[in-house]
PDB file of C-alpha atoms in Angstrom:
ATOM      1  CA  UNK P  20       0.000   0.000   0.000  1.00 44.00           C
ATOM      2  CA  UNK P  21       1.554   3.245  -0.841  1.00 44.00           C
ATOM      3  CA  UNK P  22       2.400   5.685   2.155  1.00 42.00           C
ATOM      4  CA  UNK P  23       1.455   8.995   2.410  1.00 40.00           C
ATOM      5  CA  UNK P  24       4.166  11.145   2.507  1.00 38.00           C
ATOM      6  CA  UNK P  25       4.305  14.453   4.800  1.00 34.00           C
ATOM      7  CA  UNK P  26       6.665  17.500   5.678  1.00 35.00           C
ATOM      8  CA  UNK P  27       7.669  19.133   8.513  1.00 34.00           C
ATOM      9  CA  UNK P  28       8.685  22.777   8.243  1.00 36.00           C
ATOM     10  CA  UNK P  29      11.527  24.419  11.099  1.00 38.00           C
ATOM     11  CA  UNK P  30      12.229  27.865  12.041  1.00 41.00           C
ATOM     12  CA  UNK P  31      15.972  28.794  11.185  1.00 42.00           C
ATOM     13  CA  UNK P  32      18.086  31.808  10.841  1.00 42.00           C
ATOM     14  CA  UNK P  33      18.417  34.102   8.027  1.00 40.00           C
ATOM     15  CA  UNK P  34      21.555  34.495   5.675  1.00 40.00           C
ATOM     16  CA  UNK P  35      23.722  32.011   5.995  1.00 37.00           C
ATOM     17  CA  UNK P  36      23.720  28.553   3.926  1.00 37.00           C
ATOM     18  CA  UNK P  37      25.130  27.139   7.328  1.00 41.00           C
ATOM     19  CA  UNK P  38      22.252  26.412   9.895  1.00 37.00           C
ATOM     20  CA  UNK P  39      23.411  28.325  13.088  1.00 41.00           C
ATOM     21  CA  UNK P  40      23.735  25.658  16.278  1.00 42.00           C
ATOM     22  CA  UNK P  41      20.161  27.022  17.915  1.00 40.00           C
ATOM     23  CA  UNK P  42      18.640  26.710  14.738  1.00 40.00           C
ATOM     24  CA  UNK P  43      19.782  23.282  13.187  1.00 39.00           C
ATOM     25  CA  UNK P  44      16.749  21.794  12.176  1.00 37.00           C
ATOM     26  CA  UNK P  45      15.309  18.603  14.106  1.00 39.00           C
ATOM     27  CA  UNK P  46      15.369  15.209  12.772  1.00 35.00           C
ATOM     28  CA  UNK P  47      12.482  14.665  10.046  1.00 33.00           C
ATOM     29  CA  UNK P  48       9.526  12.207  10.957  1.00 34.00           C
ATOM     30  CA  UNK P  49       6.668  11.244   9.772  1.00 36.00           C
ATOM     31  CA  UNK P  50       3.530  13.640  11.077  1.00 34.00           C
ATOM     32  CA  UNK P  51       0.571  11.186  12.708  1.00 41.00           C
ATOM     33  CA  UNK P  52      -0.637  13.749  14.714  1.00 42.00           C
ATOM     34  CA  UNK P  53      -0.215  11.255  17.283  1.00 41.00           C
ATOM     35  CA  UNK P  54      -0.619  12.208  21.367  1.00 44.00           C
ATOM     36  CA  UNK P  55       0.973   9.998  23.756  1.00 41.00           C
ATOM     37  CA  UNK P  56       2.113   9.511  27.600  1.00 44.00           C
ATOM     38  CA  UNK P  57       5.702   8.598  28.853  1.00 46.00           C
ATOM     39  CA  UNK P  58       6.507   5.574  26.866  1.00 42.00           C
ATOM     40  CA  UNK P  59       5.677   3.548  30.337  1.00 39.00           C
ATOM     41  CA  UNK P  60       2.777   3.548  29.770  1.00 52.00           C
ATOM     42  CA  UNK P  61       0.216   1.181  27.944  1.00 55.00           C
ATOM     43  CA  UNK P  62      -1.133   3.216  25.645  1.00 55.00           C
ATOM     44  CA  UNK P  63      -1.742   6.594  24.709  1.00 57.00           C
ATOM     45  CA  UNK P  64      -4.524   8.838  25.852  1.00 87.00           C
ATOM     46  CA  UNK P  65      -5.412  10.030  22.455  1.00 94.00           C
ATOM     47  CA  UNK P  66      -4.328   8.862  19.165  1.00 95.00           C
ATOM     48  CA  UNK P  67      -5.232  10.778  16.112  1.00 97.00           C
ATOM     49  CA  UNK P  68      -3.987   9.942  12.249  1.00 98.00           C
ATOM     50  CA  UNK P  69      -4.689   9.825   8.503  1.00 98.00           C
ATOM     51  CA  UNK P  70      -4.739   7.708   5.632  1.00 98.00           C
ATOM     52  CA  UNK P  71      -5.553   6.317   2.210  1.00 98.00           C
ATOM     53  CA  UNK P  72      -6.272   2.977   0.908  1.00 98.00           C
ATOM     54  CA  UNK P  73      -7.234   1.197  -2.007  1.00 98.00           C
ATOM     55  CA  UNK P  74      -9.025  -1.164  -3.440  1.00 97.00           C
ATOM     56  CA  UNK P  75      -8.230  -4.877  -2.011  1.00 97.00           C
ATOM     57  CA  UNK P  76      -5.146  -3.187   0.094  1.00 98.00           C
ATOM     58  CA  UNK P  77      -4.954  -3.188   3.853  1.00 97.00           C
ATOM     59  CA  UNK P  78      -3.799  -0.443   5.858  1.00 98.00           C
ATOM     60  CA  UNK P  79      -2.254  -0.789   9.443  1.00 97.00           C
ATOM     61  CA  UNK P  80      -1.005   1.277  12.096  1.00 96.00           C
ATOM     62  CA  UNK P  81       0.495   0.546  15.912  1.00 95.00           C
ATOM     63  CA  UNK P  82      -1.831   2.455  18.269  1.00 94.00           C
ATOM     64  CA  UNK P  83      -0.150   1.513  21.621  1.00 88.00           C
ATOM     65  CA  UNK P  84       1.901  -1.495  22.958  1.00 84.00           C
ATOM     66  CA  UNK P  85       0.868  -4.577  20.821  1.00 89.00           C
ATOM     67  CA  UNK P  86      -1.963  -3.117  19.883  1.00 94.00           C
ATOM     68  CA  UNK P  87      -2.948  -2.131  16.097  1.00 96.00           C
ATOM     69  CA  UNK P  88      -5.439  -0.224  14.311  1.00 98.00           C
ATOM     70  CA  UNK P  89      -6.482  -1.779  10.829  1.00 97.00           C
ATOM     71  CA  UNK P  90      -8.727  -1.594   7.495  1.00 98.00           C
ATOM     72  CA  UNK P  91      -9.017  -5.251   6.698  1.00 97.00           C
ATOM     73  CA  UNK P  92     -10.117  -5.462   2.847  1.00 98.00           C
ATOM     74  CA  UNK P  93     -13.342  -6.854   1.633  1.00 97.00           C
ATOM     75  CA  UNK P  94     -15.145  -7.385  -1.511  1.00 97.00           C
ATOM     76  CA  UNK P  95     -17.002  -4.286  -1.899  1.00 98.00           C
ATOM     77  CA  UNK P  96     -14.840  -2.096   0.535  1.00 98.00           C
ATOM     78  CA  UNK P  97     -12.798  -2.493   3.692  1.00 98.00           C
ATOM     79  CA  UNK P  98     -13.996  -3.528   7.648  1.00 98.00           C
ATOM     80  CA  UNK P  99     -12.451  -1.616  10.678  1.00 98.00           C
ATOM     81  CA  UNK P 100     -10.312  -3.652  12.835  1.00 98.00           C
ATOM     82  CA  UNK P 101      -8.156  -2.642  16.612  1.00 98.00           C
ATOM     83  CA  UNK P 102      -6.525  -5.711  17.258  1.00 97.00           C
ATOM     84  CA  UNK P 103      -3.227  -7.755  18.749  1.00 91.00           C
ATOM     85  CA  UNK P 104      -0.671  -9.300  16.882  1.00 82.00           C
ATOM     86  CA  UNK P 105      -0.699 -12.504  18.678  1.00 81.00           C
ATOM     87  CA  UNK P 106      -4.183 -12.938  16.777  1.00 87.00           C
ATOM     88  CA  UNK P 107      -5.341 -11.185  13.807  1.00 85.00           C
ATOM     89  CA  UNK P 108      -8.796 -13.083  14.265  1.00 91.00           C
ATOM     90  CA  UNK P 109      -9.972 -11.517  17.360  1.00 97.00           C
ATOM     91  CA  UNK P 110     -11.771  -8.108  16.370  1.00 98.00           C
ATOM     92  CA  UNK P 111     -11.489  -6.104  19.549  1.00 98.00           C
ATOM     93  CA  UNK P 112     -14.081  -4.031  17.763  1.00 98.00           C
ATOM     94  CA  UNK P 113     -16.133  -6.355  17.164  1.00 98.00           C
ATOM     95  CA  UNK P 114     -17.306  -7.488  20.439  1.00 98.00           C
ATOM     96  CA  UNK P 115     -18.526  -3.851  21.800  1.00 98.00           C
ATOM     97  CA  UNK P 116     -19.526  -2.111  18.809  1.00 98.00           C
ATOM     98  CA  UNK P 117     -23.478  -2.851  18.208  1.00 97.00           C
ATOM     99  CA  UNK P 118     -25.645  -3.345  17.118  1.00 96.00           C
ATOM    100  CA  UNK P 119     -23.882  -7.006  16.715  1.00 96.00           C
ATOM    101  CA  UNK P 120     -26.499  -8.195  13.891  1.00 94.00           C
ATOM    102  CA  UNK P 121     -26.635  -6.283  10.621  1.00 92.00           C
ATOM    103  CA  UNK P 122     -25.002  -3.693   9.278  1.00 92.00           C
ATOM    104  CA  UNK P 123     -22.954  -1.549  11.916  1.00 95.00           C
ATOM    105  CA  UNK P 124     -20.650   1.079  11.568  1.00 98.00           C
ATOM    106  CA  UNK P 125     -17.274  -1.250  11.226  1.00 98.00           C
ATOM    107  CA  UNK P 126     -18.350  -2.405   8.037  1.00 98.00           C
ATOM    108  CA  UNK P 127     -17.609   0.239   4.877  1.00 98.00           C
ATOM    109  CA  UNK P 128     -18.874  -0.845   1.774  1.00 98.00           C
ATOM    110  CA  UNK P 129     -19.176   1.066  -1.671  1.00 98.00           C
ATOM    111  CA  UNK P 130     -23.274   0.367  -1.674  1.00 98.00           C
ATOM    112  CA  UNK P 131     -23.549   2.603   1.642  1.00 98.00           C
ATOM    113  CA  UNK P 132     -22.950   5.512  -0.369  1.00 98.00           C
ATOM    114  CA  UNK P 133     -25.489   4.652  -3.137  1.00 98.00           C
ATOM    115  CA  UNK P 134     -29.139   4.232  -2.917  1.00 97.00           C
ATOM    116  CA  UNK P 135     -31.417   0.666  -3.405  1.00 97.00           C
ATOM    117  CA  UNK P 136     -31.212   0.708  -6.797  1.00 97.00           C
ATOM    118  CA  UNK P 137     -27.750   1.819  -7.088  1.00 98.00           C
ATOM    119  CA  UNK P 138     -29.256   5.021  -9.506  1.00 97.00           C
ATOM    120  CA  UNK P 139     -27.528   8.057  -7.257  1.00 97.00           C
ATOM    121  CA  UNK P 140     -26.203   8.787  -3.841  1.00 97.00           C
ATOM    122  CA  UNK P 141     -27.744   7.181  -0.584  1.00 96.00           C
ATOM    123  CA  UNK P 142     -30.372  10.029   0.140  1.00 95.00           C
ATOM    124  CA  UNK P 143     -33.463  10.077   2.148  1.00 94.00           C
ATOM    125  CA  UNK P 144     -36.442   8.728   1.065  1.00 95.00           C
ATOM    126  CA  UNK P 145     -37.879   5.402  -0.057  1.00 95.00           C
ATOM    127  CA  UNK P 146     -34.638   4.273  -1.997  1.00 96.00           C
ATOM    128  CA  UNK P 147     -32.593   4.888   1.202  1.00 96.00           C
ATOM    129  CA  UNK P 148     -30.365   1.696   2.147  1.00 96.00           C
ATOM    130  CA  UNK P 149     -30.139   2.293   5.847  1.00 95.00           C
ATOM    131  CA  UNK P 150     -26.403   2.427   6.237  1.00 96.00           C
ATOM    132  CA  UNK P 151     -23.809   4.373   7.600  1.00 96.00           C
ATOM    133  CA  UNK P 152     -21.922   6.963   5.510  1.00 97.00           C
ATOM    134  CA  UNK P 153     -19.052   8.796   6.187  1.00 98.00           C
ATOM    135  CA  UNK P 154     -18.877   9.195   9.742  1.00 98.00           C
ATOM    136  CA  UNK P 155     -18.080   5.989  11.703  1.00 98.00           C
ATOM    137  CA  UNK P 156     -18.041   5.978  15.378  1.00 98.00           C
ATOM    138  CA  UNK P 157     -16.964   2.320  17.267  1.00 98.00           C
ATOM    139  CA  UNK P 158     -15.544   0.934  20.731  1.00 98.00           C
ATOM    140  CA  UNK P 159     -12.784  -1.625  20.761  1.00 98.00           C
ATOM    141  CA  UNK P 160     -11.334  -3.462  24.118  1.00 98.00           C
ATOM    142  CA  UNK P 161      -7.784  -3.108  24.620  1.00 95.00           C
ATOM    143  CA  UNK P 162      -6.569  -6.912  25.460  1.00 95.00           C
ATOM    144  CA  UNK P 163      -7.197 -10.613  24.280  1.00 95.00           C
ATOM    145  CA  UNK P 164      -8.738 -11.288  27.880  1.00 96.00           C
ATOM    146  CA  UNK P 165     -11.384  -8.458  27.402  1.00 97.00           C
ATOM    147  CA  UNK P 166     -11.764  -9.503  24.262  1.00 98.00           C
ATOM    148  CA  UNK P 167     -12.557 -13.494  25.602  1.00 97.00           C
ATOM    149  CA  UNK P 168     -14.630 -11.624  28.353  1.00 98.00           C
ATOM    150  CA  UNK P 169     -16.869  -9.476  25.784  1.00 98.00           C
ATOM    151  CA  UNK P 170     -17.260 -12.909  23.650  1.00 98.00           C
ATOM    152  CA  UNK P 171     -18.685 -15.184  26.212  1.00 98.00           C
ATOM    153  CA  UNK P 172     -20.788 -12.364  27.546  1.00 98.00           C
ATOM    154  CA  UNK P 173     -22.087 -12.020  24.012  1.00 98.00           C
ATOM    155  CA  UNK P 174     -22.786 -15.603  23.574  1.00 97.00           C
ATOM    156  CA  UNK P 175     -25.663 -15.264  26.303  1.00 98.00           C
ATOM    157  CA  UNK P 176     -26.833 -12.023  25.316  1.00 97.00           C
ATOM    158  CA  UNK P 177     -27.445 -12.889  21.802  1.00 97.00           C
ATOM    159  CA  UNK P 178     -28.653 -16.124  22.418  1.00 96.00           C
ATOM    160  CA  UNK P 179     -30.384 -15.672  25.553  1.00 96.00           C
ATOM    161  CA  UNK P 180     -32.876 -18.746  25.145  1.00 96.00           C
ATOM    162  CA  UNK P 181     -30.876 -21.640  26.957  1.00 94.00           C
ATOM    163  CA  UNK P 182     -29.854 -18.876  30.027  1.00 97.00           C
ATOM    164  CA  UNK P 183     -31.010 -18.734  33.355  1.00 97.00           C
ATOM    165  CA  UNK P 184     -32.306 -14.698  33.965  1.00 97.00           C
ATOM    166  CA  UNK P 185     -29.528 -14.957  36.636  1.00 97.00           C
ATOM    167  CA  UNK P 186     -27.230 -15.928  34.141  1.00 98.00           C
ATOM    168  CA  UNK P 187     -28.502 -12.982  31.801  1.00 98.00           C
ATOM    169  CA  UNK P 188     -28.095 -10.493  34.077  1.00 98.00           C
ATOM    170  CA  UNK P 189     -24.053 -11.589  35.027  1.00 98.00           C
ATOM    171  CA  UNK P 190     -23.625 -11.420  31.455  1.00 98.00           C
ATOM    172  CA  UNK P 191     -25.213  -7.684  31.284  1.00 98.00           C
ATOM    173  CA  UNK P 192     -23.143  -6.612  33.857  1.00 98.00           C
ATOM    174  CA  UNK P 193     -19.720  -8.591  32.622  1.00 98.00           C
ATOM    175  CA  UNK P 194     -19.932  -6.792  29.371  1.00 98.00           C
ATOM    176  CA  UNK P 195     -21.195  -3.322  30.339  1.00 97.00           C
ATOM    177  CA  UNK P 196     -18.370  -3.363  33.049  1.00 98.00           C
ATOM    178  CA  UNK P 197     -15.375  -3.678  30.360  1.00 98.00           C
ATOM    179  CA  UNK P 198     -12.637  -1.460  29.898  1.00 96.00           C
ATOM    180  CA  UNK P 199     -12.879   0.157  26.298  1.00 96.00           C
ATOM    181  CA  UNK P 200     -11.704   2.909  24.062  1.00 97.00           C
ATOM    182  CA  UNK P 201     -13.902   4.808  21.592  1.00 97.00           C
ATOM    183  CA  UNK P 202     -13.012   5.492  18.385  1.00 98.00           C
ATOM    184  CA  UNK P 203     -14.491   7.490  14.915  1.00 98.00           C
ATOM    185  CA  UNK P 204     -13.009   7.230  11.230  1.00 98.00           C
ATOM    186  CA  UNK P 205     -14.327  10.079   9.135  1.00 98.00           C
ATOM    187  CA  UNK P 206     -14.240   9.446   5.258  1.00 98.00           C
ATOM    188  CA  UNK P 207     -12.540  12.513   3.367  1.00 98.00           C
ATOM    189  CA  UNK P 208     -12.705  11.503  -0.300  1.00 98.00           C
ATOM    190  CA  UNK P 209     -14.420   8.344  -1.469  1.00 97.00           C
ATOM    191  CA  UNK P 210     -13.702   7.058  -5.058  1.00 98.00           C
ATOM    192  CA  UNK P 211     -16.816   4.073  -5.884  1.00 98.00           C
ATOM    193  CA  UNK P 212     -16.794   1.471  -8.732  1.00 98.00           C
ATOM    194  CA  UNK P 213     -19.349  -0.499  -9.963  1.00 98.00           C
ATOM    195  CA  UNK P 214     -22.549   2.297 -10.713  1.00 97.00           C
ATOM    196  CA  UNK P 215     -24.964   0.233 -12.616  1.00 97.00           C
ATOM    197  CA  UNK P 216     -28.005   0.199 -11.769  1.00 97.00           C
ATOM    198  CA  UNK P 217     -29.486  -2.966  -9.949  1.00 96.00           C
ATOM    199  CA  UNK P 218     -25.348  -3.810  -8.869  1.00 97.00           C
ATOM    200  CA  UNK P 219     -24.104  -3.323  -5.854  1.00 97.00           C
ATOM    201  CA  UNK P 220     -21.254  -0.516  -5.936  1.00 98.00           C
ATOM    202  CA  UNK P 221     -17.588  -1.103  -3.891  1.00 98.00           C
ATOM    203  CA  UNK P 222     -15.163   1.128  -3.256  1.00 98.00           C
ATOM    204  CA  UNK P 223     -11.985   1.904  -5.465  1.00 98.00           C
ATOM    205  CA  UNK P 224      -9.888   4.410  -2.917  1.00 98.00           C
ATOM    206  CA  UNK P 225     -10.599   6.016   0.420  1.00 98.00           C
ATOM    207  CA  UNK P 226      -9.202   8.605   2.248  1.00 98.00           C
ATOM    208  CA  UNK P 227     -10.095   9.114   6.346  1.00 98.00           C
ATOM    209  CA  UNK P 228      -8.880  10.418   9.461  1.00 98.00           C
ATOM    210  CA  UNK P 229      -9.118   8.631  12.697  1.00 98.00           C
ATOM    211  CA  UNK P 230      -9.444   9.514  16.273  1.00 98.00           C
ATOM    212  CA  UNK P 231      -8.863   7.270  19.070  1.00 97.00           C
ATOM    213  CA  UNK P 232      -9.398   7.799  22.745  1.00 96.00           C
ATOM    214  CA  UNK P 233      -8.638   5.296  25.299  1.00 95.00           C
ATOM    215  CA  UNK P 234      -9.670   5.273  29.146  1.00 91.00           C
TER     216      UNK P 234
END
């Protein structure tokens, strides 16, 4: 996946093709807009960024100590993922985002953007697809134990049928206690394939920002 590339600009004396000592300039690196705490720590309070991806491309970035941000592609477009290393299966996201049947906001796909018939832009009225557009706003735990937690927790709640009310309620308060983050992914410039009517349109190139907050 090509990187975006970015520049960092230094103030610096005037008037001399050598840079004075007070004014050499600092070591370039690349600008994430990134917020953190002393490296001791976990993770970072705040993590902000941008990017682009393309079509069938994944994009990736470390968001705190094992602990990665991704856009893992799909047919028609791309699904967020915060996740570990040690298993790119588990969808931290996944597990406290709802609604957990159906479309939800983790999911980006070219045919959100258009409407039933794939004929214009997803407007309101009767062709509207009832999908998220641009702005996508999700929670994510921050460990594989959490993550194990949310799951079985989730396994009663959405099957609640073979569960003592007892039972029910633990899992209510197991999953509302967890320890998460919140996160959004705005969509800056969206370029969609596929336009014929009665299709279902994907997604060519995106470009986002992302904000992350964790407790």
């Amino acid at each position: 996946m090509p990187r975006l590339r970015y520049l960092i600009f230094t103030r610096c004396g005037r008037g001399s093709l050598a840079w004075p000592e007070r004014c050499k300039p600092r070591l370039c690196r690349r600008i994430d807009r990134t917020r953190s705490k002393p490296a001791s720590e976990a993770h970072p309070r705040t993590v902000t960024f941008i990017g682009e991806v393309l079509k069938a491309r994944s994009f990736e970035k470390s968001i705190g100590t094992n602990l990665f941000f991704r856009l893992v592609p799909q047919e028609l477009g791309w699904t967020i993922f915060v996740g570990s290393k040690a298993n790119a299966a588990n969808n931290f996201c996944g597990v406290v985002t709802p609604p957990y049947r159906g479309i939800n906001a983790l999911q980006i796909e070219g045919w959100h953007f258009r409407n039933s018939d794939n004929t214009g832009p997803n407007e309101a009225g009767l062709k509207n697809v009832s999908a998220p557009l641009e702005l996508r706003e999700f929670y994510f735990v921050l460990s594989e134990a959490d993550y194990r937690s949310a799951m079985d927790a989730l396994q009663v709640l959405l099957w609640p049928y073979s569960y003592s009310s007892q039972q029910i309620d633990r899992a209510e308060r197991a999953h509302a206690n967890l320890r998460k983050g919140n996160g959004t992914l705005t969509i800056r410039d969206l370029q969609l394939n596929t336009l014929e009517r009665g299709k279902q349109a994907g997604i060519d190139r995106a470009m986002f920002n992302v904000s992350l907050v964790f407790p």
